[in-house]
Coordinates of C-alpha atoms in Angstrom, one line a residue:
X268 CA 111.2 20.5 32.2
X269 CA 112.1 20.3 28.3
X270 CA 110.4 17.2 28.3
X271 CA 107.1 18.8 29.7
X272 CA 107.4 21.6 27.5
X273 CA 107.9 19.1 24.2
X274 CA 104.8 17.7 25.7
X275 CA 102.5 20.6 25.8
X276 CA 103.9 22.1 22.6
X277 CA 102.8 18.8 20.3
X278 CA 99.7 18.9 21.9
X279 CA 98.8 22.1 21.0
X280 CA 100.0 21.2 17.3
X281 CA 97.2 18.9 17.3
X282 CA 94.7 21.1 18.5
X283 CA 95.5 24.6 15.9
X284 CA 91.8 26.0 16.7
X285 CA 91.5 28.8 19.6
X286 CA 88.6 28.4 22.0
X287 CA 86.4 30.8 20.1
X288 CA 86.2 28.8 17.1
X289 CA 85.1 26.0 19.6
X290 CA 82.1 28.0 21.1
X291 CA 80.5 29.1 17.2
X292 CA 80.7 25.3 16.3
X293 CA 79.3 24.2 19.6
X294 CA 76.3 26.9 18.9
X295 CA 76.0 25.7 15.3
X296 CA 75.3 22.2 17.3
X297 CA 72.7 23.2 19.0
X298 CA 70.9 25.2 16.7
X299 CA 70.6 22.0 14.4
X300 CA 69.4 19.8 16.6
X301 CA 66.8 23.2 18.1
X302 CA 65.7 23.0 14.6
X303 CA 65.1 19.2 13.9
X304 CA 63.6 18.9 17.4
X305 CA 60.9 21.9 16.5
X306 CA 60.0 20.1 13.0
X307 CA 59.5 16.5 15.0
X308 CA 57.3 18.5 17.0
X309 CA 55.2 20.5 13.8
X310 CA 55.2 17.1 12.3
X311 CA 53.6 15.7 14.9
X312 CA 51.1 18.4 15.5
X313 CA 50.1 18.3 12.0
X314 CA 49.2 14.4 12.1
X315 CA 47.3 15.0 15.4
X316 CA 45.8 17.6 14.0
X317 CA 44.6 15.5 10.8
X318 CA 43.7 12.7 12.7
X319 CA 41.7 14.5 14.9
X320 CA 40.3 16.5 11.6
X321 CA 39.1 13.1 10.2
X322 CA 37.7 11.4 12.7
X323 CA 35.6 14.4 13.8
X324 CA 33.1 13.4 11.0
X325 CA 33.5 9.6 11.3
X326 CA 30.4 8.4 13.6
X327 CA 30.9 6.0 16.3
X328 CA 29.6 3.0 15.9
X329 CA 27.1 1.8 18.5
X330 CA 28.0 -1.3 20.5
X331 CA 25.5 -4.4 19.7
X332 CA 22.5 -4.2 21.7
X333 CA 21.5 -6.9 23.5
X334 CA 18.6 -9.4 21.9
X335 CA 16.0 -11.2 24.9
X336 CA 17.5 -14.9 24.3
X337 CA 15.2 -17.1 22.0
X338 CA 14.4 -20.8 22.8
X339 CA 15.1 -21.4 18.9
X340 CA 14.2 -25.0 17.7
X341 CA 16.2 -27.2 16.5
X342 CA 15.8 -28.6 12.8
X343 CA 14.5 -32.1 14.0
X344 CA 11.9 -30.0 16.1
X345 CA 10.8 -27.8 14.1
X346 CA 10.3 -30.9 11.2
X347 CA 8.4 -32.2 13.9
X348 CA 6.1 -29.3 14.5
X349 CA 5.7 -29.0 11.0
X350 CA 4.4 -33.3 10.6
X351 CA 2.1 -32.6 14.1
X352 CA 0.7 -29.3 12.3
X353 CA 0.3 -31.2 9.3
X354 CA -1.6 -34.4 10.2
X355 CA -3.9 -32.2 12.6
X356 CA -5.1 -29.7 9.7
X357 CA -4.9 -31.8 6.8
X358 CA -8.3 -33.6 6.9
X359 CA -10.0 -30.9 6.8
X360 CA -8.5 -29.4 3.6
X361 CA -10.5 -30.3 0.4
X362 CA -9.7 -30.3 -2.9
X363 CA -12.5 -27.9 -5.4
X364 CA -12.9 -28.9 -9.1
X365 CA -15.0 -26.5 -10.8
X366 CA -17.0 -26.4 -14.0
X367 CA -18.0 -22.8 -15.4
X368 CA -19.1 -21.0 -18.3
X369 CA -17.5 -17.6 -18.3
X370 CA -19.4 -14.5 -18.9
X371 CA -16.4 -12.7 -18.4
X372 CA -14.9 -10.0 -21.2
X373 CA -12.1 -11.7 -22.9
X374 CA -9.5 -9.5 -22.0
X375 CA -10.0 -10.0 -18.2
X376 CA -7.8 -11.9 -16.1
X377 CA -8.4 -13.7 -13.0
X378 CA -5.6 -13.3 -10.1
X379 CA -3.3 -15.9 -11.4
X380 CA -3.0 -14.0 -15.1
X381 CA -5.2 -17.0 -16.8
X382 CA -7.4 -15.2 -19.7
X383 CA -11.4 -16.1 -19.7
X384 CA -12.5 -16.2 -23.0
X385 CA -15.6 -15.2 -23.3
X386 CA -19.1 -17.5 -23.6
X387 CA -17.0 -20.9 -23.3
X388 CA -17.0 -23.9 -21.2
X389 CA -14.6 -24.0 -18.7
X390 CA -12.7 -25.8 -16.2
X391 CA -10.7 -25.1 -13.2
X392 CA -9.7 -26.1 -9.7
X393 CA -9.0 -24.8 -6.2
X394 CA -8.7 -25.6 -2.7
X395 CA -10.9 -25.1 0.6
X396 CA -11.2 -26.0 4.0
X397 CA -13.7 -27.6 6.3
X398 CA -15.2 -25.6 8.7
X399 CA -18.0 -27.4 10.3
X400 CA -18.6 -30.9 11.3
X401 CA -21.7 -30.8 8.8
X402 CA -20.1 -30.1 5.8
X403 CA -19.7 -26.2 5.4
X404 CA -16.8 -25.0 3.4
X405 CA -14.8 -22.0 3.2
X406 CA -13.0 -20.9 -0.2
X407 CA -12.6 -18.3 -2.5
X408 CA -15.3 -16.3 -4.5
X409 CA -13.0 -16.6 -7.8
X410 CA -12.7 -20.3 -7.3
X411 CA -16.4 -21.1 -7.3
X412 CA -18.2 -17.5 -8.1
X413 CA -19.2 -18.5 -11.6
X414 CA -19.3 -22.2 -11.2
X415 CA -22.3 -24.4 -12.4
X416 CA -21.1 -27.6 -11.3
X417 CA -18.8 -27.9 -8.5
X418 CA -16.9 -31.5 -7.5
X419 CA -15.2 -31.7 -3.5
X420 CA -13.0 -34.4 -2.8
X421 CA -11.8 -35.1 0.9
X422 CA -8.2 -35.9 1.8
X423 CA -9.7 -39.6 2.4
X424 CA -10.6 -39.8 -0.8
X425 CA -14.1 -39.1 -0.7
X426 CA -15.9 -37.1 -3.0
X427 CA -19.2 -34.9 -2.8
X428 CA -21.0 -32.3 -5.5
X429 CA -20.8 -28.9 -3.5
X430 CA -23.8 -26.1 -3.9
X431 CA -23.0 -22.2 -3.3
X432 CA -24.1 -21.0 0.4
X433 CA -22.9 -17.7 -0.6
X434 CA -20.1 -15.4 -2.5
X435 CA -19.2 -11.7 -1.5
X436 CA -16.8 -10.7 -4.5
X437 CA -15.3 -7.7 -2.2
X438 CA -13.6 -9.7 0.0
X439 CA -12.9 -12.5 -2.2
X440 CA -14.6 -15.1 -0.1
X441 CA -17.2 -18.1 -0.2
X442 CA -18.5 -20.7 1.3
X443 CA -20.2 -24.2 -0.2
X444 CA -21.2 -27.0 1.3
X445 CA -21.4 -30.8 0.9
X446 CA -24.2 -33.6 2.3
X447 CA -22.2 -34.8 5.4
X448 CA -21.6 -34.9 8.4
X449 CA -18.9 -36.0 11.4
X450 CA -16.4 -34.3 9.3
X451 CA -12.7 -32.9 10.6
X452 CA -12.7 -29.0 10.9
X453 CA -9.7 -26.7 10.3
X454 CA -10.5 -24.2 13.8
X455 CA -9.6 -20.2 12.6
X456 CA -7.9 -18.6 14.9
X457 CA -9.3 -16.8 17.5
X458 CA -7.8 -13.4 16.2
X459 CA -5.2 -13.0 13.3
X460 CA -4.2 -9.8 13.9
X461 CA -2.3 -11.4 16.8
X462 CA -0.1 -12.6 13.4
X463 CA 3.5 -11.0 13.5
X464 CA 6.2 -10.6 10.8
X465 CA 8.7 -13.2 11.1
X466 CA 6.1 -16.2 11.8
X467 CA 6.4 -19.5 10.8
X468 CA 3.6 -20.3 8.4
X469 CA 2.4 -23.8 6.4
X470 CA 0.1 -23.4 3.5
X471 CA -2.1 -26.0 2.0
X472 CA -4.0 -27.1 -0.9
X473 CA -3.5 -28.5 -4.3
X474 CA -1.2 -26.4 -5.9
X475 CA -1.8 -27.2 -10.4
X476 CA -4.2 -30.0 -8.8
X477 CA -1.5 -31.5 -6.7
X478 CA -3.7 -32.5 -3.8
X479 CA -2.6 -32.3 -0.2
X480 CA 0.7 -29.6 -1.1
X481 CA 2.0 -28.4 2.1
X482 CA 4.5 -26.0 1.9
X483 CA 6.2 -23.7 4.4
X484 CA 7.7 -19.8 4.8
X485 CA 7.2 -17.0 6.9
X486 CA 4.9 -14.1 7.6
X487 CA 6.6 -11.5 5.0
X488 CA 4.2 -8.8 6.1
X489 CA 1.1 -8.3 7.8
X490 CA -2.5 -5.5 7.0
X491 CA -1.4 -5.3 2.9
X492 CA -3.9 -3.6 0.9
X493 CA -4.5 -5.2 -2.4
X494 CA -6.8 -5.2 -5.6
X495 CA -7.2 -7.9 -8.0
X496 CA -8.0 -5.8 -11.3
X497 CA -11.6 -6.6 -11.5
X498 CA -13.3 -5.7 -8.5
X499 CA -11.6 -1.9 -6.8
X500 CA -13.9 -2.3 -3.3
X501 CA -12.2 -4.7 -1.6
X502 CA -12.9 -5.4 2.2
X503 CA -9.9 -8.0 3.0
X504 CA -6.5 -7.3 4.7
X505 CA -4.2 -9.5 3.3
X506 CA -1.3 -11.7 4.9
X507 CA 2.0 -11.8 2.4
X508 CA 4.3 -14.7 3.0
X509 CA 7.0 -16.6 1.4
X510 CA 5.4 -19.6 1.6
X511 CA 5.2 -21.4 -1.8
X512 CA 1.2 -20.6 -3.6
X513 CA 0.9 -21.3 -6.7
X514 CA -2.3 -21.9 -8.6
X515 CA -4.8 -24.0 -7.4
X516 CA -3.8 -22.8 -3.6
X517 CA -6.8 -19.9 -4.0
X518 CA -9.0 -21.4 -0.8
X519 CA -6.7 -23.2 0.9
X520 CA -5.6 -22.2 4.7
X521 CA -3.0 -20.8 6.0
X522 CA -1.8 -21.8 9.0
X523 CA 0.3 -21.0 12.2
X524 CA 2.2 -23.7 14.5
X525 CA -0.4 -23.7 16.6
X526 CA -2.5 -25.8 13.4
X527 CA -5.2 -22.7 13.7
X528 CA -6.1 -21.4 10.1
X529 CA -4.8 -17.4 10.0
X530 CA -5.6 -17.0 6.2
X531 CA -7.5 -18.2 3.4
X532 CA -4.7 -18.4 0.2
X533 CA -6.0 -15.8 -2.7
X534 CA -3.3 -14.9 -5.1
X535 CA 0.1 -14.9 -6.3
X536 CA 2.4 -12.8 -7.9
X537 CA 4.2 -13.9 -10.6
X538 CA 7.7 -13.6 -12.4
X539 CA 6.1 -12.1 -15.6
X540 CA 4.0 -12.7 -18.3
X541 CA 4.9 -16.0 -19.4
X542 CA 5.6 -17.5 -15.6
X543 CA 2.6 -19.0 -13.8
X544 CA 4.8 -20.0 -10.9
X545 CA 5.2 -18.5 -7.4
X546 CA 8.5 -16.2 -7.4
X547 CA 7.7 -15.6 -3.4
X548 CA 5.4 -13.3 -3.3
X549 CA 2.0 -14.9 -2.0
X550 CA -0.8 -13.3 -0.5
X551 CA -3.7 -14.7 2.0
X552 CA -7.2 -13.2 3.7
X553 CA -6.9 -12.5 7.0
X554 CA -9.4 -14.8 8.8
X555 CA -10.8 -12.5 10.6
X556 CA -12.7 -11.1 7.9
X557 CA -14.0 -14.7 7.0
X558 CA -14.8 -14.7 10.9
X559 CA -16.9 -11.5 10.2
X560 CA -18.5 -12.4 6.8
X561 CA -19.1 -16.7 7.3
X562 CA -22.5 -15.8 9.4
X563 CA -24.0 -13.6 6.4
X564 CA -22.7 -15.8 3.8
X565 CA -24.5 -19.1 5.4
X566 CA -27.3 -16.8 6.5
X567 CA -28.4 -14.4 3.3
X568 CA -26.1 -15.9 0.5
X569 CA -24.0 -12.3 0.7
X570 CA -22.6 -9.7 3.1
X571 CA -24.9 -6.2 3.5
X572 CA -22.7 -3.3 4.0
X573 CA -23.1 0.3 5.7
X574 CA -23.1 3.1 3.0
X575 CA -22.3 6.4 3.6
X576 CA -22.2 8.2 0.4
X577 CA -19.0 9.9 -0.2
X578 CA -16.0 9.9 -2.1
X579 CA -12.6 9.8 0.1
X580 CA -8.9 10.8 -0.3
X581 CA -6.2 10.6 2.5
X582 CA -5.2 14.2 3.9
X583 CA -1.9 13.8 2.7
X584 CA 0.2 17.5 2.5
X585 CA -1.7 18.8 -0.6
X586 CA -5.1 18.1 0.6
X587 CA -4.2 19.7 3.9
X588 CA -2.8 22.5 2.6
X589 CA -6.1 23.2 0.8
X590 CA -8.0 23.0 3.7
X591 CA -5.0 24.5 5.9
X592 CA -5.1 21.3 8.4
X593 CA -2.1 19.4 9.4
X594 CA -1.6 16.2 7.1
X595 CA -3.2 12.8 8.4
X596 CA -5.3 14.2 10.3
X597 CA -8.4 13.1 9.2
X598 CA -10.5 11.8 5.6
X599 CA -10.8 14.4 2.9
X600 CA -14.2 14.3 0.9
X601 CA -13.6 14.5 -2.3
X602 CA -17.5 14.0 -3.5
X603 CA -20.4 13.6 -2.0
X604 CA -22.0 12.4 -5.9
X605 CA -25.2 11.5 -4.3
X606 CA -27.9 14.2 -2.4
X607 CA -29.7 11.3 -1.4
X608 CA -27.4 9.2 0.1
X609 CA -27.1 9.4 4.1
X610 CA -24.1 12.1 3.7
X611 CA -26.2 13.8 1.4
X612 CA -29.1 14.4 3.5
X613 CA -26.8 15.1 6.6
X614 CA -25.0 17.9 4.5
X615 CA -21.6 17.0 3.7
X616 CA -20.1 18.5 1.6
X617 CA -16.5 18.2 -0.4
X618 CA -13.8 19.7 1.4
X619 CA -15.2 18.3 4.5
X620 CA -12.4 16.4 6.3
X621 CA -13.9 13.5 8.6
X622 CA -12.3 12.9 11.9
X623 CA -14.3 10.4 13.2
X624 CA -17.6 7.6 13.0
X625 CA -18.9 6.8 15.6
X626 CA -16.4 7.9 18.2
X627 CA -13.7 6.0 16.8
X628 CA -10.9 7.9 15.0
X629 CA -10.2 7.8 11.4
X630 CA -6.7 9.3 9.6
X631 CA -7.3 6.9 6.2
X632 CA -9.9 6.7 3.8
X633 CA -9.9 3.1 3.9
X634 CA -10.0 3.5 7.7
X635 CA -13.0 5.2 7.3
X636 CA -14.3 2.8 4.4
X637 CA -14.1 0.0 6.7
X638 CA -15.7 1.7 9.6
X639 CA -19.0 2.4 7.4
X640 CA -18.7 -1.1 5.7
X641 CA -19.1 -3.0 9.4
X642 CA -21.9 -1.0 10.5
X643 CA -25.5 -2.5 9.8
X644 CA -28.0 -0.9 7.6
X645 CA -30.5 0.9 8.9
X646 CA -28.0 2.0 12.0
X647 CA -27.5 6.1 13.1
X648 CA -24.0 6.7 13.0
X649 CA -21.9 10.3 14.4
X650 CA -19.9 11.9 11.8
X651 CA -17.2 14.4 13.1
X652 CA -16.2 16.4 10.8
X653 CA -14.0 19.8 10.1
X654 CA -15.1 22.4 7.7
X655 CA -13.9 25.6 7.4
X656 CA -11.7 24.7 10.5
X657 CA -14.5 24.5 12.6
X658 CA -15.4 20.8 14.3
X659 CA -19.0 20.0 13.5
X660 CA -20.9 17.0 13.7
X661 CA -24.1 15.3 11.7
X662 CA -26.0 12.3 12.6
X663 CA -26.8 9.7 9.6
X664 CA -28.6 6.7 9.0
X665 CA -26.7 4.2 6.9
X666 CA -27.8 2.6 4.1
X667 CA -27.0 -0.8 2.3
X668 CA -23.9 -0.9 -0.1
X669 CA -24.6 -0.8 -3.5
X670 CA -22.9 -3.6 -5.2
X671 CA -21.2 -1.3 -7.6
X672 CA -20.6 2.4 -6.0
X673 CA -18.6 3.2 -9.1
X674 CA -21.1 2.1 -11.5
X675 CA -22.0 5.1 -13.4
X676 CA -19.8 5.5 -15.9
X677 CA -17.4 8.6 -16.5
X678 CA -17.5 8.9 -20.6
X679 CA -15.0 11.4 -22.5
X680 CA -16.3 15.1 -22.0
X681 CA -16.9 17.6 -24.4
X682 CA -14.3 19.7 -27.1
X683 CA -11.7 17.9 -29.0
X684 CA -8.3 18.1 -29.6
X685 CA -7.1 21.0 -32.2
X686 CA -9.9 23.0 -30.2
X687 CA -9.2 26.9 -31.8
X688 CA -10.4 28.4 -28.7
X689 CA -8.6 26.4 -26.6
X690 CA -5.6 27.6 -24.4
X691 CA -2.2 25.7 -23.8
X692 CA -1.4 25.4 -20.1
X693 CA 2.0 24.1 -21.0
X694 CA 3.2 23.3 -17.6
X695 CA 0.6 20.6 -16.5
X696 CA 0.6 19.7 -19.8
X697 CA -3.2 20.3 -20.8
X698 CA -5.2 22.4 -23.3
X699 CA -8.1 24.3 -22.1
X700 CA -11.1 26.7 -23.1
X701 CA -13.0 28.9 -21.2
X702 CA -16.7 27.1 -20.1
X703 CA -18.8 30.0 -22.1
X704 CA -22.8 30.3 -21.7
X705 CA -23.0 28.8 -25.1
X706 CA -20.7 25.8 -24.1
X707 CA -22.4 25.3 -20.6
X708 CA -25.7 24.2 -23.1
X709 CA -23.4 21.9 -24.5
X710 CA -22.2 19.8 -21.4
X711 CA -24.0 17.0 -20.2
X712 CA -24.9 16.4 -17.6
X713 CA -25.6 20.0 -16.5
X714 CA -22.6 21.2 -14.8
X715 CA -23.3 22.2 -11.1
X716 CA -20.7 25.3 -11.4
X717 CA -21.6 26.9 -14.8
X718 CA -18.1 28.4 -14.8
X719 CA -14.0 27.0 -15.2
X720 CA -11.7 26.3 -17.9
X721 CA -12.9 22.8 -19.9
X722 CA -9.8 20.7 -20.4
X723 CA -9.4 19.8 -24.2
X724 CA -6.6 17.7 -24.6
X725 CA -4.1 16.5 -21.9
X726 CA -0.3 15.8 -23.2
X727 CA 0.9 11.7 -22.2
X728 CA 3.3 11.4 -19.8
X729 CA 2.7 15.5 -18.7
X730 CA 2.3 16.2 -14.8
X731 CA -1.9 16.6 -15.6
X732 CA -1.9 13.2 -17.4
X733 CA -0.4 12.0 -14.3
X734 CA -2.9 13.7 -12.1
X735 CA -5.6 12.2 -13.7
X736 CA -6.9 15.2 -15.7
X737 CA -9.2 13.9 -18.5
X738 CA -10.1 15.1 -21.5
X739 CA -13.5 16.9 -20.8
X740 CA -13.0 17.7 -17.0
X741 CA -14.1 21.4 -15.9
X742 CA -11.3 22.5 -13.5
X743 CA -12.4 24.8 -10.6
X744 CA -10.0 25.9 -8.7
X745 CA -6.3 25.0 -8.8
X746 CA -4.6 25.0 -5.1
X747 CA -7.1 27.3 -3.3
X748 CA -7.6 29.6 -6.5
X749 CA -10.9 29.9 -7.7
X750 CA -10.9 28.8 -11.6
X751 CA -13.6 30.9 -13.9
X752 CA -11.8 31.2 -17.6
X753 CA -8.8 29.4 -18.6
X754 CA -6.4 32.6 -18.1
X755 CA -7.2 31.9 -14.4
X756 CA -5.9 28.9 -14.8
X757 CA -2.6 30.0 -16.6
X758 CA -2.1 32.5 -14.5
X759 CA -2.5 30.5 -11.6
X760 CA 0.0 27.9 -12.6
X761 CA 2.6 29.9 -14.3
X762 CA 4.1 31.2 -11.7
X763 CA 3.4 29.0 -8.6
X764 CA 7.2 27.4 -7.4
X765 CA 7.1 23.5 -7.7
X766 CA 5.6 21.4 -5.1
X767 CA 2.1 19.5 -5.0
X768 CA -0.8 21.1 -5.3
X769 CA -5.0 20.0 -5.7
X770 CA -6.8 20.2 -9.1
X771 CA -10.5 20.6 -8.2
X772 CA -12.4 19.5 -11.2
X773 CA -16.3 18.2 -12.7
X774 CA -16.2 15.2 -14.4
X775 CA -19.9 14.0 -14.8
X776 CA -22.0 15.9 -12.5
X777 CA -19.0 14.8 -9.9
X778 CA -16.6 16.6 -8.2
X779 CA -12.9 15.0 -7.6
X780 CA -9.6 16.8 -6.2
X781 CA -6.5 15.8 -8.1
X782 CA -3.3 15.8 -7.0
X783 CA -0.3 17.6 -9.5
X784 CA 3.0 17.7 -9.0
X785 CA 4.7 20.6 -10.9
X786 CA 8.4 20.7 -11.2

């Protein structure tokens, strides 16, 4: 028994702490591990919640769609197609040396950036194609337009002297012809608005008199609308490609991998002022306008065009506003200069917004450009129109083009800077009087609203310089508020928030609408 009892007593010795000491540590314990436990779980609540934070305003990215499967060539067969497109059109691609005496003013350019000085002999080349089997030629106007002697030499090695069949300068396009026959034709193509971006394309001529170039590229872009500085009517849709054109291209074809001609080669643009070479940036006719104007070329020596008579703007937001139409919608008419010309006599007026000739619908004033241009002369035509907001309708009788629309000059108006009278409209940038009795004597020609603020002077670089505003313009009416004195005009602009807005002015016995954007 002592020995059990010696037992227990050294045991509890070892042991000195009652049992309720043992329950507070125990809880301590717990609590610990109850508090490191809840802060795993915050912890992890807050990075959830982060993550779910910052991907809420990261987009998912869509999956790739799947592309229809293309039989892509491989490079020995598209070489191939290239040497079979080659030897078929090749024949029928001439090369055009031409000998001129320039007229032209010496600080013109032609569409390569070469300078014509004036009254001098001069020299050049270009490119054509074959067309018929009896020697007619297609090329371009600026290759042959001015020529008095003009050299072809065939890719065999023949050559002929060429005579003009006919030029039309709008379109950039003419044809000559040589005494032969049997010859290898380039065929156009049946329709080259069929022509896609993305295309393989070859084009061909004599590139800096390099005869029989062939080069190759892409369609870059398809219905471009261009002017080449000297002539502002133009009638072609051009074709933009990569393919190298450099000078002495200009008449040359371009063609698709079928062999069928889709372009006629016309300019270039170029790296800058020094650089005459192609930075990839070339620019072709469309063949189907050589398809439309070949027959009157070989026929009459020139192309005679529908005229309508009025002056055009695209209803873009500022011209709608002003005659509270939605944008696009139609052709705003800016003019109508003439009261003899077929929309003269029919009773158009500006502010008229055309909607349609002839049944077809027309949202661009080049739309509507090209829609009077392809109709013959002497043909009645339907002109829907909107004025007011109400849909109306005339019936006209077109007449032929002039070859110069434009032609009467717009000289510098009345007044002059320093003007004492004159009122500064600081905002667009202009100075402006009041048109008085005595100054309406003044103004020729005789202004057709005897009333407005007469612009002055017009700042450089200032949102009316921009617009167009000229010095000796008669403004109007200035977004939909009619203009009599110049403090109209202040007033009217002073306080208007910024936007765009339509500056209808006189400049020459002609009305045009301006477009202003005020900041």
């Amino acid at each position: 028994m002592n020995d059990t009892g010696n037992d227990s007593g050294s045991i509890g010795q070892q042991n000195p702490q009652d049992p309720r000491k043992q329950r507070r540590g125990a809880r301590g314990a717990w609590i610990a591990i109850s508090f490191l436990v809840a802060a795993l779980v915050v912890t992890v609540a807050i990075i959830q919640g982060a993550y779910h934070r910052s991907s809420k305003n990261v987009p998912v990215l869509p999956e790739p769609r799947a592309v229809a499967s293309t039989s892509a060539p491989s490079p020995t067969e598209l070489s191939n197609s290239f040497r079979e497109v080659a030897k078929a059109v090749k024949p029928a691609v001439v090369y055009v040396d031409v000998v001129e005496r320039s007229e032209a003013d010496p600080t013109q350019t032609d569409p390569f950036g070469f300078s014509e000085p004036r009254g001098q002999r001069r020299e050049g080349a270009g490119s054509g194609f074959i067309v018929t089997e009896d020697g007619y030629i297609l090329t371009n106007n600026h290759v042959v337009g001015n020529a008095s002697k003009i050299n072809v030499t065939l890719a065999d090695g023949r050559k002929f002297k060429a005579t003009v069949i006919g030029k039309d300068a709008p379109t950039d396009l003419a044809v000559i012809k040589i005494d032969a026959t049997g010859l290898p034709v380039a065929m156009l193509a049946r329709d080259s608005d069929e022509v896609e971006q993305g295309d393989w394309v070859l084009a061909l001529g004599s590139p800096f008199g390099l005869q029989q170039t062939l080069t190759a590229g892409i369609v870059s872009a398809t219905g471009r609308e261009l002017r080449d500085g000297r002539n502002n009517q133009m009638f072609s849709r051009f074709i933009q490609t990569d393919a190298s054109i450099n000078p002495g291209n200009s008449g040359g074809p371009l063609v698709n991998m079928k062999g069928e001609v889709i372009g006629i080669n016309t300019m270039i643009l170029t790296g800058g002022p020094f650089s005459q070479g192609n930075i990839g940036i070339g620019f072709a006719i469309a063949s189907n306008g050589a398809r439309k104007v070949f027959p009157s070329l070989v026929k009459n020596g020139r192309v005679s065009r529908g005229y309508l008579g009025v002056l055009v703007s695209d209803l873009d937001q500022a011209h709608a506003r002003a005659v509270g139409l939605e944008p696009n919608t139609g052709v705003f008419v800016s003019d109508v200069p003439d009261p003899n010309s077929p929309a003269g006599k029919a009773g158009l007026q500006p502010k008229d917004v055309i909607t349609a000739f002839n049944g077809k619908p027309v949202k661009a004033g080049q739309e509507l450009t090209d829609a009077v241009a392809s109709t013959s002369v002497g043909q009645q035509a339907r002109v829907d129109f909107i004025r007011k907001g109400q849909p109306q309708s005339v019936t006209v009788e077109l007449v032929e083009r002039p070859s110069d629309p434009n032609a009467r000059a717009i000289p510098r108006g009345q007044g002059g800077d320093g003007d004492p009278d004159a009122v500064q409209q600081s905002r667009l940038g202009i100075q402006a009087r009041t048109v008085t009795p005595e100054l309406v004597d003044q103004i020729k020609p005789k202004l057709k609203t005897p009333a407005g603020a007469l612009v002055v002077a017009v700042q450089p670089n200032s949102p009316g310089a921009d617009a167009g505003v000229q010095h000796g313009d008669v403004i109007h009416n200035f977004d939909q508020t009619e203009i009599k004195t110049v403090e109209d005009l202040v007033n009217a602009v002073r306080s208007i928030p910024p936007g765009e807005y339509l500056i209808e002015v006189e400049r020459k016995g002609r009305t045009a609408f301006l477009k202003v954007t005020l900041e």
